[in-house]
Structures are given as C-alpha cells and as structure tokens.
Short mmCIF file of C-alpha atoms and ligand atoms in Angstrom, two decimals:
data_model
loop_
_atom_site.label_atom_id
_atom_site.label_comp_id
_atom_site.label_asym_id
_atom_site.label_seq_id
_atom_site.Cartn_x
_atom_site.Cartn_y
_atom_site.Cartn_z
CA UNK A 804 8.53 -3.71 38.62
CA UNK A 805 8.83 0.29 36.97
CA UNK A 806 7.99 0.51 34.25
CA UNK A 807 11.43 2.54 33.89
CA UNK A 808 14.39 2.23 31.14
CA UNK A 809 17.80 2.75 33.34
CA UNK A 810 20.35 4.46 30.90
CA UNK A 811 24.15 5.20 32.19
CA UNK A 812 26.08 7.32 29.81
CA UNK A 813 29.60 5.82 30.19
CA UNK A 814 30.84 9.04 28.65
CA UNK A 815 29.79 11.06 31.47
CA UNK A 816 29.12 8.48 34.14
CA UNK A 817 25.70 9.98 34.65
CA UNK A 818 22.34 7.82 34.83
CA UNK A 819 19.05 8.85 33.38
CA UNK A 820 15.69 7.01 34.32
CA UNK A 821 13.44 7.05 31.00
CA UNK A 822 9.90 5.94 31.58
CA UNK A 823 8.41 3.02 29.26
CA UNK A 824 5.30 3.12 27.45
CA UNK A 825 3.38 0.35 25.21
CA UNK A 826 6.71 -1.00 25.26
CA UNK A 827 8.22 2.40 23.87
CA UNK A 828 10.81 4.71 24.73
CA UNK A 829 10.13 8.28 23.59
CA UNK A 830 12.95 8.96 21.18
CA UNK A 831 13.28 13.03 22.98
CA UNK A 832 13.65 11.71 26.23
CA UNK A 833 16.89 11.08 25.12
CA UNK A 834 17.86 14.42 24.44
CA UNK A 835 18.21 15.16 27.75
CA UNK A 836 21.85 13.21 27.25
CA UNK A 837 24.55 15.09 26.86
CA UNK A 838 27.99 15.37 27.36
CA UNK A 839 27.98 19.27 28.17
CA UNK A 840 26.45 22.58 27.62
CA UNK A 841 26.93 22.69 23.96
CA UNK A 842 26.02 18.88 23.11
CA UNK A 843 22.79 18.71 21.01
CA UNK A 844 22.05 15.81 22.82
CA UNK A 845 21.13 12.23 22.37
CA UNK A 846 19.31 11.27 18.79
CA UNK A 847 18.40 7.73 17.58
CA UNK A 848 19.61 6.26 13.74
CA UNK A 849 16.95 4.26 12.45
CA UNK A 850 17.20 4.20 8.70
CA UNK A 851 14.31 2.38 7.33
CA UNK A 852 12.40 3.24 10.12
CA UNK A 853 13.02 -0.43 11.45
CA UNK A 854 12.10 -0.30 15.20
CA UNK A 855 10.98 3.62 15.39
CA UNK A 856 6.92 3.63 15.71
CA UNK A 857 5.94 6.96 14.34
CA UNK A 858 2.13 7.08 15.62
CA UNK A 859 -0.30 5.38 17.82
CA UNK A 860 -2.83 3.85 15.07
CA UNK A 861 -6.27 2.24 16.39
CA UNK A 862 -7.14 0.85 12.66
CA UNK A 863 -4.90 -2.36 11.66
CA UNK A 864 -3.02 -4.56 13.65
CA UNK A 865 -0.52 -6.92 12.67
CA UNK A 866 1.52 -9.22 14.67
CA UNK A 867 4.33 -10.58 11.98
CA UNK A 868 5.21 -13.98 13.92
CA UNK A 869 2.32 -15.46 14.36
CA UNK A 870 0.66 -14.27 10.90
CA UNK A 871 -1.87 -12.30 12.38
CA UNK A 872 -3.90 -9.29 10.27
CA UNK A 873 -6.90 -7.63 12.00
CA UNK A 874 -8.74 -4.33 10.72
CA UNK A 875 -10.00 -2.72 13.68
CA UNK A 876 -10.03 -5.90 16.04
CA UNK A 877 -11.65 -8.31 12.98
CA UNK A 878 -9.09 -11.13 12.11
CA UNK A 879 -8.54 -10.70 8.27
CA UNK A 880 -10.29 -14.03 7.26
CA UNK A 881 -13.46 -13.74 8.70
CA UNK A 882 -13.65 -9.99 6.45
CA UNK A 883 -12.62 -11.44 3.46
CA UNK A 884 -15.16 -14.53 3.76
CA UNK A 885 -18.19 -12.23 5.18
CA UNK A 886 -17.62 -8.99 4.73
CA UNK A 887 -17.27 -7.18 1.41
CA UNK A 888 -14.85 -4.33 0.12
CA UNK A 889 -17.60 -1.33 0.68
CA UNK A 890 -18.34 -2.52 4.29
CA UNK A 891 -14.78 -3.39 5.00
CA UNK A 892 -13.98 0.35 4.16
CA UNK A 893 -16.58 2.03 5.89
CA UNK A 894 -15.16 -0.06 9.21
CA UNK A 895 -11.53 1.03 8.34
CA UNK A 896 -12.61 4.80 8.34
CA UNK A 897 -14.87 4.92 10.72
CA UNK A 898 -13.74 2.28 13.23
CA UNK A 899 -16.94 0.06 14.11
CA UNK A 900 -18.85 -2.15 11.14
CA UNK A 901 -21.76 -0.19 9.36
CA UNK A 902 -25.59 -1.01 10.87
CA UNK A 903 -27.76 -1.83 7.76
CA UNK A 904 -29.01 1.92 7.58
CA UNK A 905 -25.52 3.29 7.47
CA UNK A 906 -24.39 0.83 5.03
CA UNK A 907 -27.13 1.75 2.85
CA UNK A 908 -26.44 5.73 3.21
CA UNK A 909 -22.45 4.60 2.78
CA UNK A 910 -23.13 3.04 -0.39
CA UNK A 911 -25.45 5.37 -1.81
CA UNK A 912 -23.14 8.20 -1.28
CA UNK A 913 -20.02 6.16 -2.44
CA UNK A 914 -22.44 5.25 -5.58
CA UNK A 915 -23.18 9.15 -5.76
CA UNK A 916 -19.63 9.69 -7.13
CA UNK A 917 -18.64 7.46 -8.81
CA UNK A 918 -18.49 9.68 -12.41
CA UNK A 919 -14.78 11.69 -13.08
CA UNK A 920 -15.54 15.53 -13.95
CA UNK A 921 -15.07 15.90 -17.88
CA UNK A 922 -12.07 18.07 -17.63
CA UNK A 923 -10.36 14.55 -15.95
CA UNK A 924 -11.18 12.80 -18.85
CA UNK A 925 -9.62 15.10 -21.57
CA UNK A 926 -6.21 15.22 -18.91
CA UNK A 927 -5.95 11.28 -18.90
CA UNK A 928 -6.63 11.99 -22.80
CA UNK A 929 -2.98 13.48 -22.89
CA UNK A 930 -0.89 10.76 -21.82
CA UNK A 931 0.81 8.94 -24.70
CA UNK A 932 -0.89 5.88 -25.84
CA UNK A 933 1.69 3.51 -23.96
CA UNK A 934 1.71 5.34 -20.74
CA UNK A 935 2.04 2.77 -17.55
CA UNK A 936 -1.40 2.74 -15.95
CA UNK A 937 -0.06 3.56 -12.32
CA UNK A 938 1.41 7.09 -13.83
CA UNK A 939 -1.54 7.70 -15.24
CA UNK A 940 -3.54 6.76 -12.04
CA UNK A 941 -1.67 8.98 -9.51
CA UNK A 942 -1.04 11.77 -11.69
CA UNK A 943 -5.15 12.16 -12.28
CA UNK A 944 -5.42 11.53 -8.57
CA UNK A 945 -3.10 14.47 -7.87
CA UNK A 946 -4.77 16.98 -10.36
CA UNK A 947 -8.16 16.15 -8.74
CA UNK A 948 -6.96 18.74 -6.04
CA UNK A 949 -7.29 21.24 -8.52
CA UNK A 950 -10.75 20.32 -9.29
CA UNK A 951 -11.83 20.17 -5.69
CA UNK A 952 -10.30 23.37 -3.57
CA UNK A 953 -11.99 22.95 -0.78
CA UNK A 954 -10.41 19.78 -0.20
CA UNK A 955 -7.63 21.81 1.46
CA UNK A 956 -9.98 22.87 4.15
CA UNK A 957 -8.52 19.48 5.84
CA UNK A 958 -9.65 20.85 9.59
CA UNK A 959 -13.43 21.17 8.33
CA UNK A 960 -15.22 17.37 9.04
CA UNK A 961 -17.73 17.82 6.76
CA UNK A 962 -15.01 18.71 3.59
CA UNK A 963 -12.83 15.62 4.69
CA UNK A 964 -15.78 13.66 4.25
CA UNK A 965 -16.84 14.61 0.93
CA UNK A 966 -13.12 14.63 -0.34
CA UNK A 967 -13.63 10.51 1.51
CA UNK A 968 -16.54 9.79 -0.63
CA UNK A 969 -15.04 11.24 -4.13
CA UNK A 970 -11.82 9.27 -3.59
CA UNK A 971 -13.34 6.30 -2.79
CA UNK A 972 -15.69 6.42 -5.08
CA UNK A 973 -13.37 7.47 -7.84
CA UNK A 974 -10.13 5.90 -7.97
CA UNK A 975 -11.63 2.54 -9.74
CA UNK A 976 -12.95 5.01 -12.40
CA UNK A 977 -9.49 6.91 -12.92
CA UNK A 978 -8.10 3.23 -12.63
CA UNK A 979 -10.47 1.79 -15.35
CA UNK A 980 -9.71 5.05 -17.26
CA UNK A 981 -6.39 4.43 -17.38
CA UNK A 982 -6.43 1.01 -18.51
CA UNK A 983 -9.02 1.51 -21.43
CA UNK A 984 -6.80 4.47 -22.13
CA UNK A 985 -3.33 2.08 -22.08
CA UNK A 986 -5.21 -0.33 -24.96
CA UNK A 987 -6.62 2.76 -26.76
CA UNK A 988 -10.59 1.50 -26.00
CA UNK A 989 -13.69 4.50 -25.56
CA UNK A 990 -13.48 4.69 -21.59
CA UNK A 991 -16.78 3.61 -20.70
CA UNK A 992 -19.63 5.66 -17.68
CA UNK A 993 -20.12 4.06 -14.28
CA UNK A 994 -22.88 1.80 -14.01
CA UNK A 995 -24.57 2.61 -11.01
CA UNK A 996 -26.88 -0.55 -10.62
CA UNK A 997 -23.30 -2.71 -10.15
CA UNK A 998 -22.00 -3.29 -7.16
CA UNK A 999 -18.34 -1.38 -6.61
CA UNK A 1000 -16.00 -4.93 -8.21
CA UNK A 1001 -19.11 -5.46 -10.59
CA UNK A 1002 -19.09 -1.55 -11.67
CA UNK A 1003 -15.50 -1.53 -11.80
CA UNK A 1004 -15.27 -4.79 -14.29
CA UNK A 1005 -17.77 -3.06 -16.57
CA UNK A 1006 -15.66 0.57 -16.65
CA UNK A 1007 -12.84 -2.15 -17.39
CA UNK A 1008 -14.33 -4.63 -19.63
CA UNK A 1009 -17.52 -3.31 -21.59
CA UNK A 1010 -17.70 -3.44 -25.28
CA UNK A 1011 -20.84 -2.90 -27.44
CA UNK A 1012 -23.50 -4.95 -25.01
CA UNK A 1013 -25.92 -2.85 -23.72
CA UNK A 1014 -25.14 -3.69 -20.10
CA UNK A 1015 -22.44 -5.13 -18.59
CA UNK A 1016 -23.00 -8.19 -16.77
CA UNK A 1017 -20.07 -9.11 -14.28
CA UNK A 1018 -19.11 -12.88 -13.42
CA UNK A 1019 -20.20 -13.22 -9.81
CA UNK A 1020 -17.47 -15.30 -9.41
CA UNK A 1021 -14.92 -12.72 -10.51
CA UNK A 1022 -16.52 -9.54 -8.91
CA UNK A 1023 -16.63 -11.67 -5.75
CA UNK A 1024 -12.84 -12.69 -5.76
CA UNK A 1025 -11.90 -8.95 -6.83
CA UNK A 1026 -13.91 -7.69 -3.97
CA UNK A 1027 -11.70 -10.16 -1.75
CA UNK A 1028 -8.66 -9.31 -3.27
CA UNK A 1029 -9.68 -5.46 -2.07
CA UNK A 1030 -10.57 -6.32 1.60
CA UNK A 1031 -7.44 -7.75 1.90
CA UNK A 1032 -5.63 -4.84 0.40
CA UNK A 1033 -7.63 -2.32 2.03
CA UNK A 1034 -4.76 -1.14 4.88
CA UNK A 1035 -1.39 -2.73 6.54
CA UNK A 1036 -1.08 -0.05 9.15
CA UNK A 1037 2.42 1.92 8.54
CA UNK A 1038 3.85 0.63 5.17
CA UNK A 1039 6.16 2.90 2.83
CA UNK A 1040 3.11 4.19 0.96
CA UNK A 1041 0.64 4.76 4.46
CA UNK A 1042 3.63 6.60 5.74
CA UNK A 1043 4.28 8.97 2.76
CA UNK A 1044 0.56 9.74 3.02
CA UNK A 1045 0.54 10.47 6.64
CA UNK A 1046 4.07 12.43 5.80
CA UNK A 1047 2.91 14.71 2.88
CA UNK A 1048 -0.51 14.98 4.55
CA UNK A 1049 1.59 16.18 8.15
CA UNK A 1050 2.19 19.04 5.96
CA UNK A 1051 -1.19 19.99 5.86
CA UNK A 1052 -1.40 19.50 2.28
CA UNK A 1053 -5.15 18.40 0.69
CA UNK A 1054 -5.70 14.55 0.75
CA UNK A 1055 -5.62 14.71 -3.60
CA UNK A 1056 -1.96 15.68 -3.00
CA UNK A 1057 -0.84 13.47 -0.07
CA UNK A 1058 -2.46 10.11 -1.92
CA UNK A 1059 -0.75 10.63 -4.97
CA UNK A 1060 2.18 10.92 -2.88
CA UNK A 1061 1.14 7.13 -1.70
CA UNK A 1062 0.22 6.02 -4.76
CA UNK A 1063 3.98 6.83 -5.98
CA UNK A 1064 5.32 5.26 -3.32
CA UNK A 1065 3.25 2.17 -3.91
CA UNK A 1066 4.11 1.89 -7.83
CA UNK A 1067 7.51 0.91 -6.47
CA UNK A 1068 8.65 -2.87 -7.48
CA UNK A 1069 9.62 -3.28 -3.14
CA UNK A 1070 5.67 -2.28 -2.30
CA UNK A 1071 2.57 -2.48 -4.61
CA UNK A 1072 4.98 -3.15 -7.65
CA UNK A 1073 6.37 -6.09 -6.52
CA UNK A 1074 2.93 -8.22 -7.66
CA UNK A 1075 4.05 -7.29 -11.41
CA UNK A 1076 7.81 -8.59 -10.63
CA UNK A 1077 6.74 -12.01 -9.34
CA UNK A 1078 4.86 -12.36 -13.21
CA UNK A 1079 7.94 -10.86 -14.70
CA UNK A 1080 9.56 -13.60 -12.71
CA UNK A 1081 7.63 -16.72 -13.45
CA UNK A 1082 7.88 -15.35 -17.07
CA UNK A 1083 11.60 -15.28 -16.82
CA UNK A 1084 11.97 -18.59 -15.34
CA UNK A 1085 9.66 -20.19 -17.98
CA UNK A 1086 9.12 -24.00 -16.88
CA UNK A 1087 9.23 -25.87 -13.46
CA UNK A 1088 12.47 -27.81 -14.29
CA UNK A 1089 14.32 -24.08 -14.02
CA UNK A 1090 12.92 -23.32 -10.91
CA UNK A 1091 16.00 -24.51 -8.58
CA UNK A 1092 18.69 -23.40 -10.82
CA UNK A 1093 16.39 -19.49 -10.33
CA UNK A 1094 16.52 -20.71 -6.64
CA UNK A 1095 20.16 -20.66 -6.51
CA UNK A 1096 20.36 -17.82 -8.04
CA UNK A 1097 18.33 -16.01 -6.04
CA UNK A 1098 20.89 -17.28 -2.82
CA UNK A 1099 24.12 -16.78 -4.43
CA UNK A 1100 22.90 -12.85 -4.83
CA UNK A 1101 24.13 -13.49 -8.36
CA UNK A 1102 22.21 -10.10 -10.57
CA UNK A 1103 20.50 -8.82 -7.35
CA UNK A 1104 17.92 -11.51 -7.90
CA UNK A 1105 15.28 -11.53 -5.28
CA UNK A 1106 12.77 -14.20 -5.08
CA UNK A 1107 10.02 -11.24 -5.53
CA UNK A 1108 6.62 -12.45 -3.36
CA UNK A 1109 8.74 -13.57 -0.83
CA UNK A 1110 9.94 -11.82 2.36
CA UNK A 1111 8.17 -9.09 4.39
CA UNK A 1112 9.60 -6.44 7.02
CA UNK A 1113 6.82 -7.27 9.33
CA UNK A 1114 5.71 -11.05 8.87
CA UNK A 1115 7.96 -13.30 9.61
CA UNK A 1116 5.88 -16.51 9.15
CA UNK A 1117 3.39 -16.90 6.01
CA UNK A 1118 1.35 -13.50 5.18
CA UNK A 1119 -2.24 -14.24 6.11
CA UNK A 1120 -3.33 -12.62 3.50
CA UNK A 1121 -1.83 -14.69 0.71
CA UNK A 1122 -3.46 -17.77 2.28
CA UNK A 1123 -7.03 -16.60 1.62
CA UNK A 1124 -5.77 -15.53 -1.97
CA UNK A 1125 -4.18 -19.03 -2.38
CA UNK A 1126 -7.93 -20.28 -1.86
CA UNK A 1127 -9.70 -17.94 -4.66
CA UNK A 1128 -7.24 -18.74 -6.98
CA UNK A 1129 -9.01 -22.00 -7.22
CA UNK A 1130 -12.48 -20.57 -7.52
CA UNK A 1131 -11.06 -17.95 -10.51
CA UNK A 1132 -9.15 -20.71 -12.25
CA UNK A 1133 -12.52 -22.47 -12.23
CA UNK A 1134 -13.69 -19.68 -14.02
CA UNK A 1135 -11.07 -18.46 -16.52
CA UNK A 1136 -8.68 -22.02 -16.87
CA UNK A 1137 -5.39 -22.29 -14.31
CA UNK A 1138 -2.97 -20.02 -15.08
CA UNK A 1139 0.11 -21.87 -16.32
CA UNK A 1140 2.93 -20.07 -13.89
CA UNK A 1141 0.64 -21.35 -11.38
CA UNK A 1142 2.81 -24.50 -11.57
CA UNK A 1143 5.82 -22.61 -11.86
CA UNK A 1144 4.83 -20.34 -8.26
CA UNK A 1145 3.75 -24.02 -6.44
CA UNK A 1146 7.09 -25.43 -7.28
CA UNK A 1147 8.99 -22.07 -6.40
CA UNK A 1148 7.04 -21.83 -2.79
CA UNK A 1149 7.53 -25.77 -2.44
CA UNK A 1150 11.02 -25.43 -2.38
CA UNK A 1151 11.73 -21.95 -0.81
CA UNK A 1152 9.89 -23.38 2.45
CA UNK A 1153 12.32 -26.41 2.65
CA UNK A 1154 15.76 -23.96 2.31
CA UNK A 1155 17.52 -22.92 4.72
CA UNK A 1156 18.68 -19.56 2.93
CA UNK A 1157 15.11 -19.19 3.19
CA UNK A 1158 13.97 -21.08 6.11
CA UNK A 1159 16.44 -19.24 8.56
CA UNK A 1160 15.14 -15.58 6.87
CA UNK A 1161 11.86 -16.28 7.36
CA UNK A 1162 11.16 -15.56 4.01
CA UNK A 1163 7.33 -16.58 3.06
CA UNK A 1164 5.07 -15.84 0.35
CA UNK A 1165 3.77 -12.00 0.83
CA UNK A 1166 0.26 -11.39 -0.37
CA UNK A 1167 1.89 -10.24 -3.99
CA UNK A 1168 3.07 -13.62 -4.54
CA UNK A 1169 -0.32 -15.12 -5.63
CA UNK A 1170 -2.81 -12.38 -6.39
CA UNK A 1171 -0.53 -11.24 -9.65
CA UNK A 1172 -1.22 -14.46 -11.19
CA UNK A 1173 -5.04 -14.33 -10.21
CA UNK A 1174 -5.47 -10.75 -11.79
CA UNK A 1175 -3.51 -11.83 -14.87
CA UNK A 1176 -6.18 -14.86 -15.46
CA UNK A 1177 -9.02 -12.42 -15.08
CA UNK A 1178 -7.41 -11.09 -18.39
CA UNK A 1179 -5.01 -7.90 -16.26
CA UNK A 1180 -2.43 -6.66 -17.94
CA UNK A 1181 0.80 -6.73 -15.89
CA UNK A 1182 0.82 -2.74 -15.18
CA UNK A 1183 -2.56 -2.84 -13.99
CA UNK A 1184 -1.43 -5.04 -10.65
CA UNK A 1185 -0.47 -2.06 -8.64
CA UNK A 1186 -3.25 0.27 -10.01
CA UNK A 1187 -5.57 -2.84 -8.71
CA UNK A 1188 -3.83 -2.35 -5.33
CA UNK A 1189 -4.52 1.14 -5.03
CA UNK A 1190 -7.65 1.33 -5.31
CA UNK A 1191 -8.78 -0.32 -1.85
CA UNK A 1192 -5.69 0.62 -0.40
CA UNK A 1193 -7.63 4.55 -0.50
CA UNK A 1194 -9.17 3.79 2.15
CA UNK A 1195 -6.31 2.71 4.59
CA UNK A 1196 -5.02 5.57 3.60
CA UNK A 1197 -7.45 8.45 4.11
CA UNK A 1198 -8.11 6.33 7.53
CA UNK A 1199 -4.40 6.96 8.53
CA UNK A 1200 -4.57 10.60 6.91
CA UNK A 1201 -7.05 11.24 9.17
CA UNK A 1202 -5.87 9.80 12.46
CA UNK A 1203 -2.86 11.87 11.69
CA UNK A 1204 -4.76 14.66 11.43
CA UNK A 1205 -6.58 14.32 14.55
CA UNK A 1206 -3.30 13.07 16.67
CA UNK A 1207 -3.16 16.00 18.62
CA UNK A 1208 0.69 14.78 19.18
CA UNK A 1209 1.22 14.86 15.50
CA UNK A 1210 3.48 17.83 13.68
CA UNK A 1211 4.87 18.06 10.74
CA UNK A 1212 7.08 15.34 9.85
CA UNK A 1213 11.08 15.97 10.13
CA UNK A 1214 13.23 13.56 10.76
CA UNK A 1215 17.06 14.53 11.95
CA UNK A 1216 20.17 13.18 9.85
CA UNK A 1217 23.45 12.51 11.09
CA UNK A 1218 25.31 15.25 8.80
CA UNK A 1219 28.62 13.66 7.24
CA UNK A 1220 29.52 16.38 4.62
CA UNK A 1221 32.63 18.12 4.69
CA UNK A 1222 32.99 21.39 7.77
CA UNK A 1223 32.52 25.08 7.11
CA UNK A 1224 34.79 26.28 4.36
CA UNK A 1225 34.88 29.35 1.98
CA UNK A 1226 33.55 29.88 -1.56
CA UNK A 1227 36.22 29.78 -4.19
CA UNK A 1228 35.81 31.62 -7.16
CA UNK A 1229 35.74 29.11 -10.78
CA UNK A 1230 38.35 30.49 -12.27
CA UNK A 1231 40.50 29.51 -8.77
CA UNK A 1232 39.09 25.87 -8.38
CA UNK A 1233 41.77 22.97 -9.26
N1 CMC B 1209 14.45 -13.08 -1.87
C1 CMC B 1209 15.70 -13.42 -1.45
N2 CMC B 1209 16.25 -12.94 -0.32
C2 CMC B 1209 15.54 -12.07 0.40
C3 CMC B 1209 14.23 -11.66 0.02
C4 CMC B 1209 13.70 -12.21 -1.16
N3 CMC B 1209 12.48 -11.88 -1.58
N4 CMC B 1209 13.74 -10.79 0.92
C5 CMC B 1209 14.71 -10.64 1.85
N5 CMC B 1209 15.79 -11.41 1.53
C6 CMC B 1209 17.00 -11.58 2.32
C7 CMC B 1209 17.91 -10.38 2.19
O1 CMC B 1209 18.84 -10.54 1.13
C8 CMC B 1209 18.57 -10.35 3.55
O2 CMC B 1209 19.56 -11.37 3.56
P1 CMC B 1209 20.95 -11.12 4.36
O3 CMC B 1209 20.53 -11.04 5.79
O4 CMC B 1209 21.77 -12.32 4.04
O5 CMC B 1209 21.52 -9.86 3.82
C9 CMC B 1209 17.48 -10.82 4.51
O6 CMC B 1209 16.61 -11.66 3.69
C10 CMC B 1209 16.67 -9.69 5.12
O7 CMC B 1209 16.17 -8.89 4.05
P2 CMC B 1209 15.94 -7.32 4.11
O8 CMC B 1209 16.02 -6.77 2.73
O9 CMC B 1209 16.82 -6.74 5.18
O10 CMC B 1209 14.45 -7.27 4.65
P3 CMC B 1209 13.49 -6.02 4.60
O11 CMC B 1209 12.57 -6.15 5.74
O12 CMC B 1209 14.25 -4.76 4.45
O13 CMC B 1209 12.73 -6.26 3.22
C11 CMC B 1209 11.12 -6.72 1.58
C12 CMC B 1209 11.40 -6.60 3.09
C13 CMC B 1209 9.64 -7.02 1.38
C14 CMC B 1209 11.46 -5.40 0.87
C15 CMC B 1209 11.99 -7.88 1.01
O14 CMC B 1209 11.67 -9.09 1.64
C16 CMC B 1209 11.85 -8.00 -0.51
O15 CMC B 1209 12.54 -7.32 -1.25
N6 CMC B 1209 10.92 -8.90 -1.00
C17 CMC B 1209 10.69 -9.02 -2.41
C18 CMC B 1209 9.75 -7.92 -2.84
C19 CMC B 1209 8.33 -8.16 -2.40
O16 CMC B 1209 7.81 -9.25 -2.54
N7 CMC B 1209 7.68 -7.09 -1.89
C20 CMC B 1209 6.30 -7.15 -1.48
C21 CMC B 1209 6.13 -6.93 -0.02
S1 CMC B 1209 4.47 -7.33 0.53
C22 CMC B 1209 3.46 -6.15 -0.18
C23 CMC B 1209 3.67 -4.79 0.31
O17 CMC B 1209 3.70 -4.56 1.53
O18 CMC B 1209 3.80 -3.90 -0.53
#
C-alpha cells in the first residue's frame, strides 16, 4: 500500500497522485488542479475549521470517541489526582515534568511575579463599578504590553520567557483584581507564602485577618479545576492566540485576543450559561418539559454543558470534576441545582435527540456549579478558566512560533459579492 490519495478531476479527465501524511492531505497540493491556464486552482471550504488541522502540536492530545485527554503523553486523571496546577504548567510549556530542582526554580520565579505594576491597578480602577470581570481581565491583560516592550522581542528566548513567568504569574492577580473591583472591595497584595490556588483565594477572599488562611480542601479542588483547564490543543480561543500571535504581535496582545474569544457563551462562557440555565429551569419536576424544549429548537435553546466538537462520548474532564464536587459540597453544603444538573444529565443520556448526537456533559457542565458553592459569582466562571488556560496558550504561542512551517495566518474565502462595476455618483443612485 502508497501511502498516495488518487484524485481524477472529472472536469478535465486528468488524475493527480497526492501523497498522505499523518493521515493528511496538504490542502496546496491541490492547487495544482485546474481546469486551464487562468484557473486559480483547487481550494478547500472548511468553515469552522471542521476537518482542516492547522499545525502539528506535540502538547495535548485528545481522541473525542473514546474520551481520551493527555497533556504531553500523561492521561488527564492521573495529573489532576497527582500532579498540581504549577507542575502541570511547567510540563505543558516545556514538554517533560519538572525534576524537584526545576520545580523549585519554576515556582520561585512564578512566585517572583506575582505583584501587578501600580499603574495596572489605577487602569482596572477605571472600569465602572459593574463592569463584567472577563472585560476587565483581558483588557488589563492587553495593556500589560504597554508596560512590558520588550515583550515584542518574541524571537529572543530569554524575553519569551520572562513575558511566560509574568503571565503566569499574573493573570490570577488581574483576575482577583477584577473581582474585588466588580463588588467594590480594597484589592488585596499577593501572599507569597501561599501556594498559587491558596494565594489566589486570599487576593479573592481576604478581609481584615491578618493572613489569609485557604481551605485545603478548596485550594486543592481549584488547583484541579486548573490542571484540567490548563490546554485542549486547538480550541477557538488556542487558535485566535496562535492567529494574532502568527502576526508577530507580543504575547500581551495575542492572549487578550484568546481571552476574548474565550468570554464567549460557545467556549469559556458557556460554564456561566449552564447556571443561568439551572436558574431558569428552577426545580427538577421542569427539567423534561426544558428537555423538550431544548429538542423542538423552540428559542434556540441549547442544553448548555452538553455537546463538544471534539468528544463525542463523555468529556474526561467533567468526570474528575463530577468527583470534587463531592469533596467541595462537603465543605461549603451541596449546591441545590446540583439536583437540578443530575436529573438534566440523567435524562439527556437516555434520549435519543441526544443519544444519536452524542451529546455528553462537557467539562462546563459541572465545574460552574462547584465555583458558585465556593461563593463565585457567575461572571467570574470564565475569568476562573483563563487563568490556567495561560499556559496552553503561551505553549501553543510558542510552538507556533518555532514551526518553521508556520506564516502568518490567511485563510482564502470563496468571494460571492457582486462583479466589477463602476462608481455612481449620490446624487445618480436610485
Ligand atoms: N444542546 C442541544 N443540541 C445540541 C447541543 C446542545 N448543547 N450541542 C449540539 N447540539 C445539536 C445541534 O443542534 C446539531 O443538531 P442537528 O444535527 O439536528 O442540527 C448537532 O447537535 C450538532 O451540533 P453542532 O452545533 O453542529 O456541533 P458543534 O461541534 O458545532 O458544536 C458546541 C459544539 C460545543 C458549540 C455545541 O455542542 C454547543 O453549543 N454546546 C453548548 C455550549 C457548551 O456547552 N459549550 C462548551 C464547550 S466545552 C468547553 C470549551 O471547549 O470551551
């Protein structure tokens, strides 16, 4: 067996032999069809992106019917019960798990830079008083380019790795920032002896005490929730970065770009509409009426948590969160849309609109409820998904970057507008 792809163009009778890689066609071998001189040749339509691969990535893999999630080789549930967010970062950027001496250097440097510049402080200062946390977040994220310049020195190692550090030492203070900001509280200094959940509870939660002391429990299913949030190879958001960053723009720039593109309800917003739709639905008895709603397409109603482009059985990821849900709830009381979600998932499994869609609960369909028992306002959900999600991110910035097949990315259009015709002047239009 070749590994060949036999094409005949039955416009021109001619045959083409394409050669097949990792399962792949090269989209401009195709060019090479035409029907004459003049033809610009053969192009693919893939709106959405739905079977075009736009890189070669060596950092997550997923395979979506079989429920599968590995960072760098390590299945998804063995990080999330051993690992921790730092570590699990560190092994998404640089490819291979820390030794004890680089973890150590990692999290001192990461701990290093964690406080915001002053000037940050007094820009968050500006937004109104109701602002939505996730504008807040990527807007300070973007400005930060101004406060760094040399971040746009994005061939120069040793700036991409400082730019690394700041961001992922930073974002949970812009993200505290703009919470304590959204409920009008003093924002409150790093604390450098917590751990990065622990630290990041205390820039949320502190009030008068002296120090901060985090719930293990709840720093420990934050840190969990991160790790599992951490990357998801070439998603709407990891694509925007890698797009805005093909541009060579600084990485300040490209992962507010992300961070947009996350804040939408279809991506990192969708853990806010599954609580906007328990809310909605209100009591268990309601849930199959919602249910058929949702299938007669009555309002556009989706069930929101559900479905995923890639997974097509149950997300693997909202399994481990369905397990520290119990240990939270232990904590802070069960969440009453818990019974609502149970009921919803119990019966979406059995339908066939469902069943036949391989629609399953996507790792937003849980962790909204567990953030909203650890006392998370609703806006907050997507803010608390881009904050571990920096690190996929840079890590796919900067394969991009060093992809020495990588330009600038341009996609072609099929052009449907109206031919060549001449200006009329106003006064002559009908
Ligand atoms: N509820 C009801 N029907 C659905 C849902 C849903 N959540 N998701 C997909 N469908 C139906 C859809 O109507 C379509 O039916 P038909 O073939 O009859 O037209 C079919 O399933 C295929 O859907 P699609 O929209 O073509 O699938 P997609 O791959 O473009 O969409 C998705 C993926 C995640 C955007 C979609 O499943 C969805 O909108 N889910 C709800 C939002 C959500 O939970 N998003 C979080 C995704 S996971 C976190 C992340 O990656 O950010």
């Amino acid at each position: 067996m070749t590994d060949t792809l036999t094409v005949v163009d039955n416009r021109t009778g001619k045959k083409y032999e394409l050669p097949v890689h990792d399962g792949t066609i090269r989209a401009m071998d195709l060019r090479q069809i035409k029907t004459g001189a003049d033809d610009f040749g053969l192009m693919t339509y893939d709106p959405a992106f739905m079977n075009t691969a736009n890189c070669r990535s060596a950092i997550t893999y997923i395979d979506g019917d079989n429920g599968i999630l590995l960072y760098r080789g390590y299945p998804i549930e063995q990080l999330a019960e051993e690992s921790d967010y730092l570590e699990t970062a560190y092994l998404i950027l640089f490819g291979e798990l820390p030794t004890a001496a680089q973890m150590q250097a990692w999290t001192r440097e990461i701990t290093l830079h964690t406080m915001l510049h002053e000037n940050i402080k007094k820009l968050m200062e500006g937004f109104q008083y109701d602002a939505h946390p996730m504008a807040i977040f990527l807007s300070t994220v973007g400005a930060m380019s101004s406060f760094y310049p040399e971040a746009k020195h994005i061939h120069d190692k040793s700036a991409r790795m400082r730019q690394t550090h700041r961001l992922i030492a930073k974002v949970p203070s812009i993200a505290a920032w703009a919470y304590r900001h959204s409920i009008g509280r003093p924002y409150v200094y790093p604390d450098n002896d917590l751990s990065f959940s622990g630290n990041f509870l205390n820039m949320l939660f502190k009030m008068t005490e002296l120090k901060y002391q985090p719930n293990p429990v709840l720093a420990r299913a934050l840190d969990v929730l991160f790790i599992l949030h951490a990357d998801h190879e070439q998603n709407c958001s990891t694509t925007t970065m890698r797009t805005i960053g093909s541009s060579h723009a600084d990485p300040y720039s490209s992962l507010a770009g992300a961070a947009a593109a996350l804040y939408g309800p279809l991506h990192g917003g969708a853990n806010e509409a599954v609580l906007r739709m328990l809310n909605e639905i209100g009591s268990v008895n309601k849930v199959p009426e919602f249910i058929k709603r949702v299938k007669s397409g009555e309002g556009n109603n989706r069930l929101m948590g559900f479905g995923h482009r890639v997974y097509k059985s149950y997300d693997p990821r909202a399994k481990v969160i369905k397990k520290i849900a119990d240990l939270v709830f232990a904590v802070t009381g069960k969440n009453p849309l818990l019974e609502i979600a149970l009921e919803l998932e119990r019966i979406a499994l059995q339908d066939d609109y469902f069943v036949t869609r391989k629609l399953y609960p996507n790792v937003d369909f849980y962790s909204g409820l567990i953030y909203q028992a650890m006392g998370f306002p609703v806006e907050m959900f997507p803010v608390l998904f881009a904050i571990p999600r920096t690190a996929g991110w840079i890590a796919q910035w900067e394969e991009m970057l060093l992809d020495s097949e990588q330009k600038i990315a341009r996609p072609r259009q099929i052009y449907t507008g109206p031919g060549t015709r001449d200006y009329i002047p106003r006064e002559q239009r009908q």
